[in-house]
Amino acid sequence: MQRTPFDLVRLFLSLFQDLPPLSRALYLPGAVLLIGYPVLSVALGPEQHGQAFATAFLLALAVRVGMGFEGMVRRMLTRYSVTQAVVFATLFAGLPLLILAMVDDPLWCQRMQSAFYVVIGGVFLQDVMNKRISTAASFWPDAEMAEHLPNLTRMMVVYNFGFLLLNETMIRAVEPSHWLLYWAVLPIIGHTVLRAMVLTVINLDAGHEA
């Protein structure tokens, strides 16, 4: 069935209706950040604004990494041995925390989010160029998703580089303290958009088969 661009946009927006309940992993790091930053700002004083920003962000990021570590290892086990998966996951999770522990500039925190999108988007882009679906398969291992993996791989390139552009825009458009609010709700926004994009891919694939 032939679809116009308007049909595709309408389909995508319709998928935001009746969203399922959100897990605490999506909002708990943001809650830590929104509580930690004001407390640290008062405790450290106005002259230590950068330190309060970086410390609060480090704590929130550590919570996010800790809550997602098991899932990251599980995805890596689909491609690597147990030892390799644990080592790679530890490096991927620990290196950003180590870097942020040594800085007090808010820009490092903001650019860390951009670096995440560059790395993940680059992995999916490499899969697209090499006609692989292994990374997408680690995110969607269920058998019924197998036929959608090629398009999901392309979709993840768009998703990650789209959010990279959004993050860089927010860095330039708003104050660092306002960016913290954006980062706090970013997992909820990202989860909602990703779910809608996945359902769009599934529906479009089904439409092509019809």
XYZ file of N, CA, C and O in Angstrom:
840
model
N 0.838 -1.193 0.000
C 0.000 0.000 0.000
C 0.876 1.248 0.000
O 1.805 1.356 0.787
N 0.589 2.203 -0.886
C 1.381 3.432 -1.000
C 0.998 4.390 0.129
O -0.177 4.651 0.368
N 2.021 4.930 0.842
C 1.758 5.858 1.929
C 2.382 7.210 1.605
O 3.500 7.276 1.112
N 1.660 8.277 1.904
C 2.203 9.614 1.721
C 3.010 9.989 2.968
O 2.853 9.372 4.031
N 3.887 11.010 2.872
C 4.614 11.464 4.071
C 3.681 11.831 5.215
O 3.988 11.569 6.380
N 2.532 12.428 4.894
C 1.578 12.778 5.943
C 1.066 11.527 6.650
O 0.889 11.515 7.875
N 0.824 10.462 5.892
C 0.364 9.207 6.492
C 1.399 8.655 7.455
O 1.061 8.132 8.528
N 2.677 8.749 7.078
C 3.752 8.233 7.929
C 3.846 9.032 9.226
O 4.021 8.458 10.307
N 3.748 10.356 9.133
C 3.806 11.193 10.335
C 2.617 10.908 11.240
O 2.749 10.787 12.463
N 1.433 10.789 10.649
C 0.235 10.498 11.439
C 0.342 9.134 12.125
O -0.046 8.984 13.291
N 0.884 8.149 11.410
C 1.083 6.826 11.995
C 2.039 6.909 13.172
O 1.782 6.336 14.241
N 3.151 7.634 13.000
C 4.146 7.755 14.057
C 3.547 8.421 15.285
O 3.713 7.940 16.416
N 2.809 9.519 15.104
C 2.249 10.244 16.240
C 1.163 9.438 16.947
O 0.994 9.540 18.170
N 0.446 8.616 16.209
C -0.624 7.822 16.825
C -0.073 6.787 17.802
O -0.784 6.332 18.698
N 1.199 6.449 17.656
C 1.787 5.425 18.511
C 2.153 5.942 19.886
O 2.596 5.180 20.738
N 2.008 7.243 20.125
C 2.262 7.790 21.444
C 1.036 7.687 22.350
O 1.099 8.056 23.516
N -0.082 7.213 21.820
C -1.286 7.066 22.611
C -1.209 5.795 23.452
O -0.636 4.787 23.044
N -1.768 5.870 24.660
C -1.871 4.701 25.546
C -0.502 4.070 25.782
O -0.310 2.855 25.635
N 0.463 4.894 26.182
C 1.792 4.366 26.475
C 1.760 3.532 27.747
O 1.030 3.835 28.699
N 2.551 2.463 27.816
C 2.584 1.635 29.017
C 3.273 2.364 30.164
O 3.973 3.365 29.948
N 3.100 1.885 31.425
C 3.774 2.515 32.570
C 5.293 2.499 32.374
O 5.857 1.570 31.809
N 5.943 3.540 32.873
C 7.394 3.655 32.733
C 8.088 3.022 33.928
O 7.631 3.128 35.068
N 9.214 2.363 33.674
C 9.961 1.727 34.754
C 10.740 2.776 35.532
O 11.046 3.859 35.026
N 11.113 2.439 36.756
C 11.836 3.397 37.597
C 13.223 3.687 37.052
O 13.807 4.729 37.366
N 13.773 2.781 36.234
C 15.088 3.011 35.646
C 15.097 4.242 34.748
O 16.149 4.836 34.511
N 13.926 4.651 34.263
C 13.847 5.800 33.371
C 13.853 7.123 34.121
O 14.385 8.118 33.621
N 13.252 7.163 35.300
C 13.124 8.440 35.989
C 13.966 8.571 37.251
O 14.187 9.687 37.741
N 14.489 7.453 37.805
C 15.257 7.529 39.051
C 16.553 8.334 38.900
O 16.856 9.182 39.753
N 17.361 8.121 37.830
C 18.570 8.956 37.686
C 18.245 10.445 37.598
O 18.948 11.275 38.183
N 17.174 10.784 36.889
C 16.771 12.181 36.803
C 16.368 12.736 38.155
O 16.665 13.904 38.474
N 15.701 11.921 38.961
C 15.317 12.366 40.298
C 16.555 12.626 41.159
O 16.605 13.616 41.908
N 17.548 11.750 41.040
C 18.805 11.953 41.775
C 19.449 13.268 41.363
O 19.943 14.041 42.201
N 19.439 13.553 40.069
C 20.039 14.782 39.553
C 19.287 16.024 40.037
O 19.900 16.999 40.498
N 17.963 15.991 39.933
C 17.170 17.163 40.284
C 17.190 17.452 41.784
O 16.981 18.597 42.201
N 17.447 16.432 42.589
C 17.582 16.642 44.035
C 19.034 16.998 44.379
O 19.302 17.903 45.176
N 19.970 16.289 43.743
C 21.377 16.452 44.093
C 21.953 17.805 43.713
O 22.731 18.388 44.476
N 21.571 18.331 42.555
C 22.170 19.584 42.099
C 21.836 20.768 43.012
O 22.750 21.505 43.426
N 20.567 20.990 43.382
C 20.285 22.103 44.303
C 20.962 21.937 45.657
O 21.470 22.905 46.230
N 20.973 20.696 46.159
C 21.595 20.451 47.465
C 23.088 20.760 47.411
O 23.644 21.436 48.287
N 23.764 20.277 46.374
C 25.199 20.520 46.238
C 25.498 21.988 45.964
O 26.525 22.516 46.405
N 24.629 22.651 45.210
C 24.831 24.080 44.933
C 24.815 24.892 46.220
O 25.629 25.805 46.408
N 23.901 24.557 47.134
C 23.827 25.248 48.421
C 25.003 24.868 49.298
O 25.630 25.716 49.938
N 25.338 23.557 49.313
C 26.405 23.083 50.189
C 27.775 23.613 49.780
O 28.601 23.971 50.634
N 28.032 23.678 48.476
C 29.341 24.103 47.994
C 29.445 25.608 47.800
O 30.548 26.153 47.726
N 28.305 26.273 47.654
C 28.329 27.720 47.475
C 28.320 28.120 46.014
O 28.677 27.327 45.140
N 27.938 29.362 45.725
C 27.821 29.813 44.327
C 29.135 29.821 43.568
O 29.141 29.706 42.348
N 30.247 29.933 44.262
C 31.535 29.959 43.566
C 31.957 28.574 43.070
O 32.900 28.448 42.287
N 31.269 27.539 43.513
C 31.581 26.162 43.101
C 30.458 25.591 42.231
O 30.125 24.418 42.323
N 29.903 26.438 41.373
C 28.780 26.021 40.521
C 29.167 24.838 39.647
O 28.426 23.855 39.527
N 30.339 24.910 39.000
C 30.758 23.839 38.107
C 30.944 22.521 38.836
O 30.569 21.456 38.329
N 31.513 22.587 40.040
C 31.720 21.369 40.821
C 30.401 20.746 41.232
O 30.229 19.522 41.204
N 29.433 21.581 41.624
C 28.109 21.067 42.005
C 27.434 20.406 40.811
O 26.827 19.332 40.937
N 27.533 21.034 39.651
C 26.946 20.497 38.421
C 27.553 19.133 38.100
O 26.834 18.148 37.875
N 28.890 19.070 38.039
C 29.566 17.831 37.645
C 29.342 16.715 38.655
O 29.155 15.552 38.279
N 29.341 17.047 39.945
C 29.152 16.019 40.982
C 27.737 15.453 40.938
O 27.544 14.227 41.007
N 26.742 16.339 40.804
C 25.363 15.863 40.722
C 25.165 15.011 39.477
O 24.496 13.968 39.512
N 25.736 15.444 38.366
C 25.613 14.679 37.128
C 26.313 13.332 37.253
O 25.800 12.302 36.777
N 27.488 13.311 37.889
C 28.218 12.056 38.089
C 27.399 11.068 38.915
O 27.325 9.881 38.580
N 26.771 11.542 39.969
C 25.947 10.662 40.810
C 24.759 10.103 40.017
O 24.452 8.906 40.095
N 24.103 10.974 39.253
C 22.943 10.535 38.473
C 23.361 9.560 37.378
O 22.678 8.552 37.129
N 24.486 9.843 36.731
C 24.965 8.944 35.683
C 25.366 7.597 36.261
O 25.122 6.552 35.640
N 25.962 7.598 37.456
C 26.336 6.337 38.104
C 25.094 5.490 38.392
O 25.113 4.262 38.223
N 24.015 6.143 38.812
C 22.757 5.420 39.044
C 22.234 4.834 37.737
O 21.834 3.665 37.674
N 22.267 5.634 36.680
C 21.782 5.158 35.374
C 22.628 3.983 34.875
O 22.083 2.982 34.390
N 23.935 4.116 34.980
C 24.826 3.045 34.525
C 24.614 1.785 35.349
O 24.551 0.674 34.812
N 24.502 1.949 36.664
C 24.312 0.792 37.533
C 23.031 0.043 37.239
O 23.003 -1.197 37.216
N 21.956 0.773 36.965
C 20.666 0.141 36.689
C 20.645 -0.524 35.322
O 19.880 -1.459 35.096
N 21.477 -0.049 34.390
C 21.488 -0.631 33.050
C 22.640 -1.578 32.789
O 22.735 -2.129 31.683
N 23.494 -1.808 33.806
C 24.704 -2.601 33.580
C 24.392 -4.047 33.213
O 24.982 -4.611 32.287
N 23.454 -4.648 33.915
C 23.116 -6.051 33.640
C 22.613 -6.231 32.215
O 23.001 -7.165 31.509
N 21.734 -5.320 31.778
C 21.219 -5.412 30.418
C 22.309 -5.219 29.380
O 22.310 -5.879 28.334
N 23.268 -4.327 29.666
C 24.366 -4.099 28.742
C 25.232 -5.347 28.614
O 25.619 -5.732 27.507
N 25.523 -5.991 29.739
C 26.303 -7.236 29.694
C 25.548 -8.310 28.929
O 26.133 -9.051 28.124
N 24.241 -8.398 29.147
C 23.433 -9.419 28.472
C 23.458 -9.228 26.957
O 23.560 -10.196 26.203
N 23.392 -7.973 26.496
C 23.466 -7.720 25.056
C 24.843 -8.055 24.494
O 24.960 -8.606 23.398
N 25.883 -7.747 25.258
C 27.235 -8.025 24.785
C 27.526 -9.520 24.739
O 28.356 -9.977 23.948
N 26.834 -10.292 25.570
C 27.036 -11.740 25.566
C 26.570 -12.382 24.264
O 26.965 -13.505 23.955
N 25.728 -11.670 23.516
C 25.294 -12.206 22.224
C 26.390 -12.107 21.171
O 26.282 -12.730 20.119
N 27.450 -11.329 21.464
C 28.515 -11.133 20.486
C 29.892 -11.537 21.012
O 30.801 -11.811 20.230
N 30.064 -11.566 22.348
C 31.374 -11.814 22.925
C 31.294 -12.910 23.983
O 30.208 -13.291 24.430
N 32.467 -13.382 24.397
C 32.524 -14.350 25.492
C 32.178 -13.651 26.802
O 32.099 -12.416 26.866
N 31.986 -14.454 27.869
C 31.613 -13.882 29.164
C 32.677 -12.903 29.650
O 32.373 -11.782 30.069
N 33.931 -13.311 29.573
C 35.020 -12.441 30.038
C 35.095 -11.161 29.223
O 35.207 -10.055 29.770
N 35.010 -11.289 27.901
C 35.073 -10.105 27.041
C 33.891 -9.178 27.306
O 34.060 -7.951 27.357
N 32.706 -9.755 27.468
C 31.513 -8.937 27.693
C 31.633 -8.134 28.981
O 31.302 -6.937 29.021
N 32.111 -8.777 30.048
C 32.251 -8.082 31.336
C 33.305 -6.985 31.238
O 33.114 -5.867 31.726
N 34.426 -7.278 30.583
C 35.501 -6.280 30.443
C 35.027 -5.089 29.619
O 35.205 -3.928 30.010
N 34.399 -5.360 28.468
C 33.931 -4.274 27.604
C 32.848 -3.441 28.297
O 32.840 -2.209 28.200
N 31.927 -4.121 28.976
C 30.855 -3.406 29.667
C 31.417 -2.545 30.800
O 30.970 -1.410 31.012
N 32.394 -3.075 31.519
C 33.011 -2.309 32.612
C 33.722 -1.073 32.077
O 33.611 0.020 32.643
N 34.443 -1.239 30.970
C 35.134 -0.092 30.367
C 34.128 0.938 29.849
O 34.286 2.145 30.064
N 33.097 0.455 29.161
C 32.101 1.353 28.581
C 31.354 2.117 29.667
O 31.003 3.297 29.490
N 31.108 1.456 30.804
C 30.379 2.096 31.894
C 31.300 2.923 32.789
O 30.926 4.002 33.251
N 32.513 2.414 33.022
C 33.393 3.056 33.989
C 34.187 4.232 33.460
O 34.472 5.183 34.200
N 34.545 4.198 32.175
C 35.380 5.265 31.625
C 34.710 6.638 31.703
O 35.354 7.613 32.137
N 33.430 6.773 31.304
C 32.792 8.089 31.448
C 32.750 8.573 32.892
O 32.956 9.763 33.160
N 32.493 7.664 33.826
C 32.444 8.051 35.239
C 33.812 8.511 35.715
O 33.925 9.480 36.480
N 34.863 7.819 35.281
C 36.220 8.194 35.670
C 36.580 9.578 35.134
O 37.178 10.399 35.840
N 36.210 9.841 33.886
C 36.501 11.149 33.284
C 35.770 12.256 34.038
O 36.362 13.293 34.394
N 34.495 12.051 34.312
C 33.710 13.083 34.981
C 34.170 13.306 36.419
O 34.002 14.409 36.959
N 34.746 12.272 37.037
C 35.234 12.422 38.412
C 36.425 13.369 38.489
O 36.755 13.869 39.570
N 37.066 13.641 37.363
C 38.274 14.473 37.355
C 38.025 15.881 36.807
O 38.959 16.659 36.676
N 36.781 16.212 36.468
C 36.506 17.521 35.877
C 35.452 18.256 36.694
O 34.736 17.657 37.494
N 35.373 19.556 36.498
C 34.330 20.355 37.150
C 33.695 21.337 36.171
O 33.133 22.356 36.572
N 33.777 21.001 34.882
C 33.212 21.854 33.832
C 31.910 21.229 33.343
O 31.904 20.091 32.871
N 30.776 21.953 33.438
C 29.494 21.395 32.970
C 29.523 20.938 31.524
O 28.808 19.999 31.154
N 30.349 21.571 30.687
C 30.375 21.208 29.269
C 30.823 19.770 29.065
O 30.363 19.091 28.142
N 31.711 19.275 29.921
C 32.139 17.874 29.823
C 30.951 16.948 30.032
O 30.817 15.926 29.349
N 30.099 17.290 30.991
C 28.919 16.464 31.259
C 27.977 16.482 30.069
O 27.437 15.440 29.662
N 27.755 17.660 29.514
C 26.855 17.785 28.380
C 27.377 17.036 27.156
O 26.625 16.356 26.454
N 28.665 17.158 26.904
C 29.250 16.502 25.745
C 29.363 14.983 25.942
O 29.458 14.229 24.969
N 29.348 14.520 27.194
C 29.372 13.082 27.448
C 28.125 12.419 26.861
O 28.182 11.321 26.316
N 26.997 13.112 26.961
C 25.760 12.580 26.376
C 25.866 12.526 24.865
O 25.424 11.558 24.230
N 26.472 13.546 24.265
C 26.673 13.538 22.818
C 27.593 12.400 22.405
O 27.366 11.740 21.385
N 28.653 12.165 23.195
C 29.590 11.082 22.890
C 28.886 9.734 22.903
O 29.173 8.851 22.077
N 27.937 9.564 23.815
C 27.167 8.316 23.878
C 26.418 8.087 22.570
O 26.458 6.979 22.009
N 25.765 9.121 22.066
C 25.024 8.966 20.814
C 25.955 8.713 19.631
O 25.609 7.959 18.717
N 27.116 9.338 19.642
C 28.084 9.115 18.563
C 28.540 7.662 18.544
O 28.597 7.017 17.485
N 28.854 7.114 19.720
C 29.342 5.737 19.799
C 28.259 4.746 19.373
O 28.484 3.880 18.518
N 27.074 4.853 19.964
C 26.006 3.904 19.652
C 25.538 4.078 18.213
O 25.351 3.097 17.473
N 25.366 5.316 17.784
C 24.975 5.554 16.398
C 26.020 5.059 15.424
O 25.688 4.519 14.355
N 27.306 5.207 15.777
C 28.383 4.720 14.915
C 28.380 3.216 14.779
O 28.663 2.677 13.701
N 28.063 2.514 15.878
C 27.996 1.056 15.830
C 26.906 0.609 14.865
O 27.106 -0.281 14.026
N 25.733 1.224 14.968
C 24.636 0.860 14.064
C 24.934 1.274 12.623
O 24.580 0.550 11.681
N 25.584 2.414 12.443
C 25.949 2.846 11.091
C 26.925 1.864 10.454
O 26.816 1.543 9.257
N 27.861 1.367 11.242
C 28.796 0.369 10.726
C 28.068 -0.905 10.329
O 28.393 -1.524 9.312
N 27.062 -1.284 11.118
C 26.260 -2.462 10.771
C 25.519 -2.244 9.451
O 25.431 -3.154 8.621
N 24.980 -1.040 9.265
C 24.275 -0.748 8.016
C 25.224 -0.852 6.829
O 24.905 -1.461 5.793
N 26.407 -0.289 6.964
C 27.377 -0.288 5.875
C 27.871 -1.687 5.555
O 28.167 -2.009 4.399
N 27.965 -2.540 6.580
C 28.446 -3.907 6.392
C 27.324 -4.927 6.241
O 27.570 -6.135 6.240
N 26.073 -4.421 6.153
C 24.890 -5.271 5.979
C 24.778 -6.318 7.097
O 24.509 -7.494 6.856
N 24.984 -5.840 8.329
C 24.851 -6.705 9.497
C 23.649 -6.275 10.325
O 23.227 -5.123 10.269
N 23.144 -7.214 11.129
C 22.019 -6.913 12.018
C 22.303 -7.381 13.449
O 21.398 -7.436 14.274
N 23.571 -7.701 13.732
C 23.912 -8.309 15.013
C 23.629 -7.380 16.188
O 23.165 -7.834 17.254
N 23.903 -6.093 16.051
C 23.658 -5.177 17.166
C 22.162 -5.039 17.422
O 21.713 -5.073 18.580
N 21.387 -4.885 16.372
C 19.930 -4.807 16.535
C 19.384 -6.087 17.146
O 18.468 -6.056 17.975
N 19.962 -7.230 16.761
C 19.502 -8.513 17.304
C 19.755 -8.601 18.805
O 19.005 -9.259 19.530
N 20.811 -7.929 19.297
C 21.083 -7.946 20.737
C 20.082 -7.075 21.493
O 19.833 -7.306 22.681
N 19.495 -6.079 20.838
C 18.471 -5.240 21.455
C 17.091 -5.880 21.351
O 16.257 -5.715 22.244
N 16.828 -6.573 20.253
C 15.531 -7.216 20.014
C 15.760 -8.688 19.655
O 15.695 -9.073 18.488
N 16.037 -9.526 20.654
C 16.391 -10.924 20.383
C 15.210 -11.843 20.081
O 15.416 -12.987 19.666
N 13.978 -11.384 20.284
C 12.821 -12.248 20.088
C 12.693 -12.660 18.624
O 12.966 -11.866 17.713
N 12.273 -13.889 18.410
C 12.201 -14.443 17.057
C 11.269 -13.644 16.151
O 11.545 -13.480 14.961
N 10.178 -13.113 16.717
C 9.226 -12.389 15.880
C 9.780 -11.043 15.377
O 9.196 -10.433 14.480
N 10.898 -10.613 15.955
C 11.499 -9.351 15.515
C 12.554 -9.550 14.431
O 13.049 -8.565 13.858
N 12.881 -10.793 14.128
C 13.983 -11.075 13.206
C 13.791 -10.426 11.839
O 14.735 -9.869 11.263
N 12.577 -10.462 11.316
C 12.337 -9.911 9.975
C 12.442 -8.391 9.940
O 12.627 -7.789 8.875
N 12.356 -7.747 11.109
C 12.405 -6.288 11.167
C 13.817 -5.754 11.439
O 14.015 -4.528 11.392
N 14.761 -6.619 11.738
C 16.080 -6.170 12.181
C 16.814 -5.283 11.176
O 17.469 -4.312 11.585
N 16.765 -5.562 9.876
C 17.457 -4.649 8.946
C 16.946 -3.213 9.030
O 17.741 -2.263 9.080
N 15.622 -3.048 9.063
C 15.069 -1.702 9.162
C 15.264 -1.096 10.550
O 15.415 0.126 10.685
N 15.261 -1.928 11.580
C 15.529 -1.422 12.923
C 16.964 -0.919 13.035
O 17.232 0.061 13.739
N 17.885 -1.573 12.354
C 19.276 -1.117 12.359
C 19.377 0.272 11.739
O 20.038 1.169 12.282
N 18.713 0.472 10.608
C 18.718 1.801 9.971
C 18.018 2.827 10.864
O 18.454 3.976 10.978
N 16.932 2.396 11.484
C 16.185 3.302 12.349
C 17.040 3.780 13.518
O 16.978 4.957 13.915
N 17.872 2.894 14.076
C 18.697 3.266 15.212
C 19.779 4.271 14.839
O 20.238 5.051 15.683
N 20.210 4.252 13.592
C 21.138 5.285 13.127
C 20.444 6.646 13.176
O 20.992 7.631 13.691
N 19.238 6.695 12.643
C 18.462 7.941 12.642
C 18.171 8.383 14.074
O 18.304 9.570 14.425
N 17.772 7.444 14.916
C 17.425 7.753 16.305
C 18.611 8.371 17.048
O 18.491 9.438 17.667
N 19.776 7.722 16.989
C 20.922 8.189 17.758
C 21.483 9.508 17.238
O 21.794 10.412 18.021
N 21.590 9.643 15.925
C 22.119 10.894 15.403
C 21.093 12.023 15.491
O 21.455 13.195 15.575
N 19.807 11.676 15.508
C 18.774 12.679 15.750
C 18.869 13.235 17.162
O 18.789 14.455 17.380
N 19.061 12.347 18.141
C 19.201 12.807 19.516
C 20.554 13.481 19.750
O 20.672 14.336 20.635
N 21.559 13.110 18.980
C 22.835 13.839 19.035
C 22.624 15.295 18.632
O 23.090 16.216 19.311
N 21.905 15.503 17.544
C 21.611 16.856 17.087
C 20.778 17.616 18.118
O 21.026 18.806 18.391
N 19.808 16.932 18.720
C 18.973 17.569 19.738
C 19.814 17.976 20.940
O 19.662 19.088 21.476
N 20.714 17.102 21.381
C 21.538 17.419 22.547
C 22.454 18.603 22.276
O 22.589 19.513 23.107
N 23.085 18.619 21.109
C 23.969 19.733 20.763
C 23.183 21.040 20.647
O 23.686 22.105 21.014
N 21.957 20.944 20.159
C 21.103 22.135 20.080
C 20.770 22.648 21.470
O 20.814 23.864 21.735
N 20.441 21.734 22.381
C 20.114 22.125 23.750
C 21.322 22.740 24.453
O 21.177 23.692 25.231
N 22.512 22.214 24.190
C 23.721 22.768 24.800
C 23.895 24.227 24.418
O 24.266 25.080 25.238
N 23.613 24.537 23.167
C 23.806 25.899 22.669
C 22.630 26.821 22.997
O 22.804 28.035 23.064
N 21.441 26.243 23.199
C 20.234 27.065 23.311
C 19.854 27.408 24.748
O 19.176 28.421 24.970
N 20.260 26.594 25.707
C 19.803 26.821 27.081
C 20.983 26.875 28.041
O 22.084 26.422 27.724
N 20.718 27.411 29.216
C 21.728 27.465 30.262
C 22.025 26.054 30.771
O 21.150 25.178 30.722
N 23.251 25.815 31.281
C 23.587 24.474 31.784
C 22.616 23.946 32.833
O 22.267 22.760 32.829
N 22.149 24.819 33.732
C 21.203 24.351 34.758
C 19.883 23.912 34.134
O 19.235 22.975 34.628
N 19.466 24.561 33.046
C 18.249 24.146 32.344
C 18.490 22.854 31.557
O 17.577 22.040 31.403
N 19.716 22.676 31.072
C 20.053 21.431 30.374
C 19.930 20.239 31.316
O 19.570 19.137 30.889
N 20.223 20.442 32.592
C 20.074 19.355 33.566
C 18.634 18.856 33.630
O 18.395 17.657 33.747
N 17.691 19.776 33.550
C 16.284 19.372 33.542
C 15.981 18.551 32.295
O 15.271 17.537 32.362
N 16.522 18.994 31.158
C 16.360 18.228 29.918
C 16.941 16.830 30.069
O 16.309 15.839 29.678
N 18.142 16.718 30.635
C 18.774 15.403 30.799
C 17.970 14.514 31.740
O 17.895 13.303 31.550
N 17.367 15.127 32.745
C 16.598 14.350 33.721
C 15.400 13.663 33.077
O 15.051 12.535 33.449
N 14.764 14.329 32.120
C 13.585 13.739 31.464
C 13.953 13.059 30.143
O 13.086 12.457 29.509
N 15.226 13.140 29.738
C 15.638 12.573 28.456
C 15.353 11.078 28.334
O 14.905 10.636 27.263
N 15.594 10.253 29.374
C 15.283 8.831 29.229
C 13.814 8.565 28.920
O 13.490 7.661 28.146
N 12.926 9.358 29.516
C 11.501 9.180 29.255
C 11.178 9.588 27.827
O 10.442 8.891 27.104
N 11.745 10.719 27.389
C 11.536 11.157 26.007
C 12.097 10.126 25.032
O 11.439 9.736 24.065
N 13.337 9.692 25.298
C 13.984 8.734 24.405
C 13.226 7.420 24.330
O 13.053 6.854 23.243
N 12.774 6.915 25.473
C 12.022 5.654 25.502
C 10.723 5.777 24.714
O 10.360 4.875 23.943
N 10.042 6.903 24.883
C 8.771 7.112 24.198
C 8.967 7.194 22.686
O 8.230 6.568 21.907
N 9.974 7.970 22.268
C 10.242 8.113 20.838
C 10.710 6.780 20.251
O 10.281 6.389 19.148
N 11.583 6.080 20.962
C 12.095 4.805 20.447
C 10.961 3.802 20.277
O 10.893 3.099 19.255
N 10.080 3.733 21.245
C 8.950 2.800 21.131
C 8.096 3.133 19.921
O 7.689 2.242 19.165
N 7.837 4.423 19.717
C 7.028 4.831 18.568
C 7.730 4.498 17.255
O 7.098 4.054 16.289
N 9.051 4.689 17.212
C 9.793 4.397 15.987
C 9.816 2.900 15.687
O 9.690 2.475 14.537
N 9.968 2.083 16.729
C 9.961 0.625 16.534
C 8.605 0.169 16.011
O 8.526 -0.633 15.064
N 7.544 0.666 16.605
C 6.210 0.283 16.144
C 5.953 0.780 14.723
O 5.266 0.112 13.944
N 6.532 1.944 14.394
C 6.399 2.442 13.023
C 7.066 1.496 12.038
O 6.514 1.175 10.974
N 8.267 1.041 12.373
C 8.988 0.089 11.514
C 8.172 -1.188 11.340
O 8.019 -1.709 10.226
N 7.644 -1.708 12.438
C 6.867 -2.942 12.371
C 5.632 -2.769 11.489
O 5.319 -3.615 10.649
N 4.931 -1.655 11.670
C 3.727 -1.413 10.877
C 4.048 -1.200 9.400
O 3.314 -1.656 8.517
N 5.141 -0.495 9.126
C 5.526 -0.287 7.727
C 5.938 -1.602 7.071
O 5.592 -1.870 5.907
N 6.673 -2.439 7.797
C 7.043 -3.751 7.263
C 5.805 -4.593 6.977
O 5.730 -5.278 5.945
N 4.848 -4.527 7.895
C 3.601 -5.280 7.682
C 2.845 -4.736 6.487
O 2.233 -5.496 5.711
N 2.873 -3.417 6.281
C 2.189 -2.817 5.137
C 2.811 -3.208 3.826
O 2.116 -3.404 2.815
N 4.142 -3.343 3.802
C 4.820 -3.747 2.572
C 4.507 -5.193 2.204
O 4.494 -5.571 1.045
N 4.287 -6.022 3.259
C 3.978 -7.435 3.003
C 2.547 -7.633 2.536
O 2.222 -8.628 1.895
N 1.679 -6.679 2.910
C 0.242 -6.833 2.579
C 0.008 -6.661 1.077
O 0.704 -5.980 0.399
